[in-house]
Amino acid sequence: AAATAAAAAASDVEAVVVGAVGTDTSMAHTALMLVLNGPYVCMVLGYALFSFVFGCLSLFVPDTYTHVFGWQANVVSTVFGGITVVTGLVGTAAGGVLVDYFARGRSEAARTQWAMFVVTVFTWLALPFGLAAFLVGNRPVFAFAALFVSLLFIFVTTAPLNGIVLSIVPTRLRSPAMAMSIFVMHVLGDLPSPMIIGALIDYVRPDKHNPNDHTNTRYVLSGLTGMLFFNAIAWTAGWLWYRSIIRRRRCARATAT
């Protein structure tokens, strides 16, 4: 029964995509089929934005907090590292548990929709805490607490993501779909982000007359975490798009019978 449900879910998406470009198996047509898969494109672009943000946090947060709070660099690095480890372990496990809980006994398509719902909701929840982590001023307890919550919610999304990418494409396209998602995630995400954000931080560095003022750097990092807004928009669009495809196909099958 599970296999039948999974095949039906895959065929829902496949019918939309394959109908547009045919069944050619060449690399060009495979790429075209993925590009024409709206939910897949939304999830991958959101993944790239996610990677863009997260790829910079570990590089610039310790140095920024060191200067803003006047703490020693090794203390800030230890606290930040501990937060990352704890939120990574707890958040990643929680993401998988939440999807299993909500989707227990449901079809593969329903499970995918619940997974997309979880990653979308927790990205929206992470956004305000990520902004607060850099906008609370010289209050390290509040800053680290907000950062902890934001990273925890971000890590909740990591467990379901790969499963979503594989579930919203036809079975025969799963390998190239995963390969393309990884490629796009790095090329548009954590590869250019340190250079872009680093250049922007250098541009807004305090002048020589006030070297201890890192307000502008905090604003840059708050803007970086603010990019989670576009990440959340992309994943929300992908979730709603996928849900509409499933509903249309189910209505079509019901009408046909």
CSV table of C-alpha atoms in Angstrom, one decimal:
chain,number,residue,atom,x,y,z
A,1,ALA,CA,0.0,0.0,0.0
A,2,ALA,CA,2.8,2.4,0.9
A,3,ALA,CA,4.5,1.6,-2.4
A,4,THR,CA,1.3,2.3,-4.3
A,5,ALA,CA,0.8,5.6,-2.5
A,6,ALA,CA,4.4,6.6,-3.3
A,7,ALA,CA,4.0,5.8,-6.9
A,8,ALA,CA,0.8,7.7,-7.1
A,9,ALA,CA,2.4,10.8,-5.5
A,10,ALA,CA,5.3,10.6,-7.9
A,11,SER,CA,3.0,10.3,-10.9
A,12,ASP,CA,1.1,13.4,-9.8
A,13,VAL,CA,4.1,15.5,-10.3
A,14,GLU,CA,5.4,13.5,-13.2
A,15,ALA,CA,2.2,13.9,-15.2
A,16,VAL,CA,2.5,17.7,-15.0
A,17,VAL,CA,6.2,17.9,-15.8
A,18,VAL,CA,6.6,15.1,-18.3
A,19,GLY,CA,3.5,16.2,-20.2
A,20,ALA,CA,5.3,19.5,-20.8
A,21,VAL,CA,8.6,18.2,-22.2
A,22,GLY,CA,8.1,14.6,-23.2
A,23,THR,CA,10.1,11.5,-22.1
A,24,ASP,CA,13.5,12.2,-23.6
A,25,THR,CA,16.2,11.0,-21.1
A,26,SER,CA,19.0,13.2,-22.4
A,27,MET,CA,20.8,15.5,-19.9
A,28,ALA,CA,19.3,18.6,-21.4
A,29,HIS,CA,15.8,17.3,-21.1
A,30,THR,CA,16.4,16.0,-17.6
A,31,ALA,CA,17.5,19.5,-16.6
A,32,LEU,CA,14.5,21.0,-18.4
A,33,MET,CA,12.1,18.7,-16.5
A,34,LEU,CA,13.6,19.8,-13.2
A,35,VAL,CA,13.5,23.4,-14.1
A,36,LEU,CA,9.8,23.1,-15.1
A,37,ASN,CA,9.0,21.4,-11.8
A,38,GLY,CA,7.8,24.5,-9.9
A,39,PRO,CA,7.8,23.0,-6.3
A,40,TYR,CA,11.3,21.6,-6.9
A,41,VAL,CA,12.6,25.0,-8.1
A,42,CYS,CA,11.1,26.8,-5.1
A,43,MET,CA,12.6,24.3,-2.7
A,44,VAL,CA,16.0,24.4,-4.3
A,45,LEU,CA,16.1,28.2,-4.4
A,46,GLY,CA,15.1,28.4,-0.8
A,47,TYR,CA,17.8,25.8,0.0
A,48,ALA,CA,20.3,28.1,-1.7
A,49,LEU,CA,19.2,31.1,0.4
A,50,PHE,CA,19.3,29.0,3.5
A,51,SER,CA,22.9,28.0,2.6
A,52,PHE,CA,23.8,31.7,1.9
A,53,VAL,CA,22.7,32.8,5.3
A,54,PHE,CA,24.0,29.8,7.3
A,55,GLY,CA,27.4,29.8,5.4
A,56,CYS,CA,28.2,33.3,6.8
A,57,LEU,CA,27.0,33.0,10.4
A,58,SER,CA,29.8,30.7,11.6
A,59,LEU,CA,32.3,33.0,10.0
A,60,PHE,CA,31.2,36.5,11.1
A,61,VAL,CA,29.1,36.0,14.3
A,62,PRO,CA,32.0,35.2,16.7
A,63,ASP,CA,34.1,38.1,15.5
A,64,THR,CA,31.2,40.5,15.6
A,65,TYR,CA,30.1,39.5,19.1
A,66,THR,CA,33.7,39.7,20.4
A,67,HIS,CA,33.8,43.4,19.4
A,68,VAL,CA,30.3,44.3,20.3
A,69,PHE,CA,30.3,42.7,23.8
A,70,GLY,CA,33.9,43.2,24.6
A,71,TRP,CA,34.4,39.5,25.4
A,72,GLN,CA,37.5,37.5,24.6
A,73,ALA,CA,37.5,35.8,21.3
A,74,ASN,CA,37.9,32.3,22.7
A,75,VAL,CA,35.0,32.8,25.1
A,76,VAL,CA,32.7,33.9,22.3
A,77,SER,CA,33.8,31.1,20.0
A,78,THR,CA,33.2,28.5,22.8
A,79,VAL,CA,29.7,29.8,23.5
A,80,PHE,CA,28.8,30.0,19.8
A,81,GLY,CA,30.3,26.6,19.1
A,82,GLY,CA,28.3,25.1,22.0
A,83,ILE,CA,25.1,26.7,20.8
A,84,THR,CA,25.7,25.4,17.3
A,85,VAL,CA,26.3,21.8,18.5
A,86,VAL,CA,23.3,21.7,20.9
A,87,THR,CA,20.9,23.3,18.4
A,88,GLY,CA,22.2,21.2,15.6
A,89,LEU,CA,21.7,17.9,17.5
A,90,VAL,CA,18.3,18.8,19.0
A,91,GLY,CA,16.9,20.7,16.0
A,92,THR,CA,17.8,18.1,13.4
A,93,ALA,CA,16.3,15.3,15.6
A,94,ALA,CA,13.2,17.4,16.3
A,95,GLY,CA,12.6,18.0,12.6
A,96,GLY,CA,12.5,14.3,11.8
A,97,VAL,CA,10.3,13.5,14.8
A,98,LEU,CA,7.8,16.3,13.9
A,99,VAL,CA,7.4,15.0,10.4
A,100,ASP,CA,7.0,11.4,11.6
A,101,TYR,CA,4.4,12.5,14.1
A,102,PHE,CA,2.3,14.6,11.8
A,103,ALA,CA,2.6,12.2,8.8
A,104,ARG,CA,2.2,8.9,10.7
A,105,GLY,CA,-0.1,6.5,8.7
A,106,ARG,CA,-0.5,8.9,5.8
A,107,SER,CA,0.4,8.6,2.2
A,108,GLU,CA,3.7,9.6,0.7
A,109,ALA,CA,2.2,12.7,-0.8
A,110,ALA,CA,0.7,13.7,2.6
A,111,ARG,CA,4.0,13.1,4.3
A,112,THR,CA,5.8,15.3,1.8
A,113,GLN,CA,3.3,18.1,2.4
A,114,TRP,CA,3.7,17.8,6.1
A,115,ALA,CA,7.5,18.0,5.7
A,116,MET,CA,7.2,21.1,3.5
A,117,PHE,CA,4.9,22.6,6.1
A,118,VAL,CA,7.4,22.0,8.9
A,119,VAL,CA,10.3,23.5,7.1
A,120,THR,CA,8.2,26.5,6.1
A,121,VAL,CA,6.8,27.2,9.5
A,122,PHE,CA,10.1,26.9,11.3
A,123,THR,CA,11.9,29.1,8.8
A,124,TRP,CA,9.3,31.8,9.5
A,125,LEU,CA,9.7,31.3,13.2
A,126,ALA,CA,13.5,31.5,13.0
A,127,LEU,CA,13.4,34.9,11.2
A,128,PRO,CA,12.4,37.3,14.1
A,129,PHE,CA,14.9,35.6,16.5
A,130,GLY,CA,17.6,35.8,13.9
A,131,LEU,CA,17.0,39.6,13.5
A,132,ALA,CA,16.9,40.1,17.3
A,133,ALA,CA,20.2,38.3,17.8
A,134,PHE,CA,21.9,41.4,16.2
A,135,LEU,CA,19.6,44.2,17.1
A,136,VAL,CA,19.3,43.9,20.9
A,137,GLY,CA,22.3,46.2,21.4
A,138,ASN,CA,24.9,45.5,24.1
A,139,ARG,CA,23.0,42.8,25.8
A,140,PRO,CA,24.9,39.5,25.3
A,141,VAL,CA,22.4,37.3,27.2
A,142,PHE,CA,19.5,38.3,25.0
A,143,ALA,CA,21.6,38.2,21.9
A,144,PHE,CA,22.8,34.6,22.6
A,145,ALA,CA,19.4,33.5,23.6
A,146,ALA,CA,17.8,34.8,20.4
A,147,LEU,CA,20.6,33.2,18.4
A,148,PHE,CA,20.0,29.9,20.2
A,149,VAL,CA,16.3,29.9,19.3
A,150,SER,CA,16.9,31.0,15.7
A,151,LEU,CA,19.5,28.3,15.1
A,152,LEU,CA,17.3,25.7,16.8
A,153,PHE,CA,14.5,26.5,14.4
A,154,ILE,CA,16.8,26.6,11.4
A,155,PHE,CA,18.2,23.2,12.2
A,156,VAL,CA,14.6,21.8,12.5
A,157,THR,CA,14.3,22.3,8.8
A,158,THR,CA,17.5,20.4,7.8
A,159,ALA,CA,16.2,16.8,8.4
A,160,PRO,CA,13.2,16.9,6.1
A,161,LEU,CA,14.8,18.9,3.3
A,162,ASN,CA,16.6,16.1,1.4
A,163,GLY,CA,13.5,13.9,1.6
A,164,ILE,CA,11.4,16.7,0.2
A,165,VAL,CA,13.7,17.2,-2.8
A,166,LEU,CA,13.5,13.5,-3.6
A,167,SER,CA,9.8,13.2,-3.1
A,168,ILE,CA,8.6,16.1,-5.3
A,169,VAL,CA,10.3,14.8,-8.5
A,170,PRO,CA,9.6,11.6,-10.6
A,171,THR,CA,11.5,8.6,-9.3
A,172,ARG,CA,13.8,8.4,-12.3
A,173,LEU,CA,14.9,12.0,-11.8
A,174,ARG,CA,15.8,11.7,-8.1
A,175,SER,CA,19.5,11.3,-8.6
A,176,PRO,CA,19.9,14.3,-11.0
A,177,ALA,CA,17.5,16.3,-8.8
A,178,MET,CA,19.7,15.8,-5.7
A,179,ALA,CA,22.8,16.5,-7.7
A,180,MET,CA,21.4,19.7,-9.1
A,181,SER,CA,20.1,20.8,-5.7
A,182,ILE,CA,23.5,20.4,-4.1
A,183,PHE,CA,25.2,22.2,-7.0
A,184,VAL,CA,22.8,25.2,-6.8
A,185,MET,CA,22.9,25.3,-3.0
A,186,HIS,CA,26.7,25.8,-3.1
A,187,VAL,CA,27.0,28.0,-6.2
A,188,LEU,CA,24.3,30.4,-5.1
A,189,GLY,CA,24.6,29.8,-1.4
A,190,ASP,CA,27.6,29.2,0.8
A,191,LEU,CA,30.2,29.7,-2.0
A,192,PRO,CA,29.6,33.4,-2.8
A,193,SER,CA,28.1,34.5,0.5
A,194,PRO,CA,31.3,34.8,2.6
A,195,MET,CA,32.8,37.0,-0.1
A,196,ILE,CA,29.7,39.1,-0.6
A,197,ILE,CA,29.0,39.6,3.1
A,198,GLY,CA,32.7,40.0,3.9
A,199,ALA,CA,33.1,42.8,1.3
A,200,LEU,CA,30.0,44.5,2.6
A,201,ILE,CA,31.3,44.3,6.2
A,202,ASP,CA,34.6,45.8,5.1
A,203,TYR,CA,32.7,48.6,3.3
A,204,VAL,CA,30.8,49.6,6.4
A,205,ARG,CA,33.6,49.1,8.9
A,206,PRO,CA,33.9,51.9,11.5
A,207,ASP,CA,36.3,54.7,10.6
A,208,LYS,CA,39.6,55.2,12.3
A,209,HIS,CA,38.1,57.8,14.6
A,210,ASN,CA,35.7,55.3,16.2
A,211,PRO,CA,37.1,51.8,15.8
A,212,ASN,CA,35.0,50.2,18.5
A,213,ASP,CA,31.7,51.1,16.9
A,214,HIS,CA,30.5,47.9,15.2
A,215,THR,CA,26.9,49.0,14.8
A,216,ASN,CA,27.0,48.8,11.0
A,217,THR,CA,28.4,45.3,11.1
A,218,ARG,CA,25.5,44.2,13.3
A,219,TYR,CA,23.1,45.8,10.8
A,220,VAL,CA,24.8,43.8,8.0
A,221,LEU,CA,24.4,40.6,9.8
A,222,SER,CA,20.8,41.4,10.7
A,223,GLY,CA,20.2,42.0,7.0
A,224,LEU,CA,21.8,38.6,6.3
A,225,THR,CA,19.5,36.8,8.7
A,226,GLY,CA,16.7,38.9,7.2
A,227,MET,CA,17.2,36.9,4.0
A,228,LEU,CA,15.5,34.1,5.7
A,229,PHE,CA,12.3,36.0,4.7
A,230,PHE,CA,13.0,35.2,1.1
A,231,ASN,CA,13.9,31.7,2.0
A,232,ALA,CA,10.6,31.3,3.8
A,233,ILE,CA,8.7,32.9,0.8
A,234,ALA,CA,10.3,30.4,-1.6
A,235,TRP,CA,9.5,27.4,0.6
A,236,THR,CA,5.9,28.6,1.2
A,237,ALA,CA,5.4,28.9,-2.5
A,238,GLY,CA,6.9,25.4,-3.1
A,239,TRP,CA,4.6,23.9,-0.4
A,240,LEU,CA,1.4,25.6,-1.8
A,241,TRP,CA,2.4,24.8,-5.4
A,242,TYR,CA,3.0,21.1,-4.6
A,243,ARG,CA,-0.3,20.9,-2.6
A,244,SER,CA,-2.2,22.4,-5.5
A,245,ILE,CA,-0.7,19.9,-7.9
A,246,ILE,CA,-1.7,16.9,-5.7
A,247,ARG,CA,-5.2,18.3,-5.3
A,248,ARG,CA,-5.7,18.8,-9.0
A,249,ARG,CA,-4.5,15.3,-9.9
A,250,ARG,CA,-6.7,13.8,-7.2
A,251,CYS,CA,-9.7,15.7,-8.4
A,252,ALA,CA,-9.0,14.6,-12.0
A,253,ARG,CA,-8.7,11.0,-10.9
A,254,ALA,CA,-12.0,11.3,-8.9
A,255,THR,CA,-13.7,12.8,-11.9
A,256,ALA,CA,-12.4,10.1,-14.3
A,257,THR,CA,-13.8,7.4,-12.1
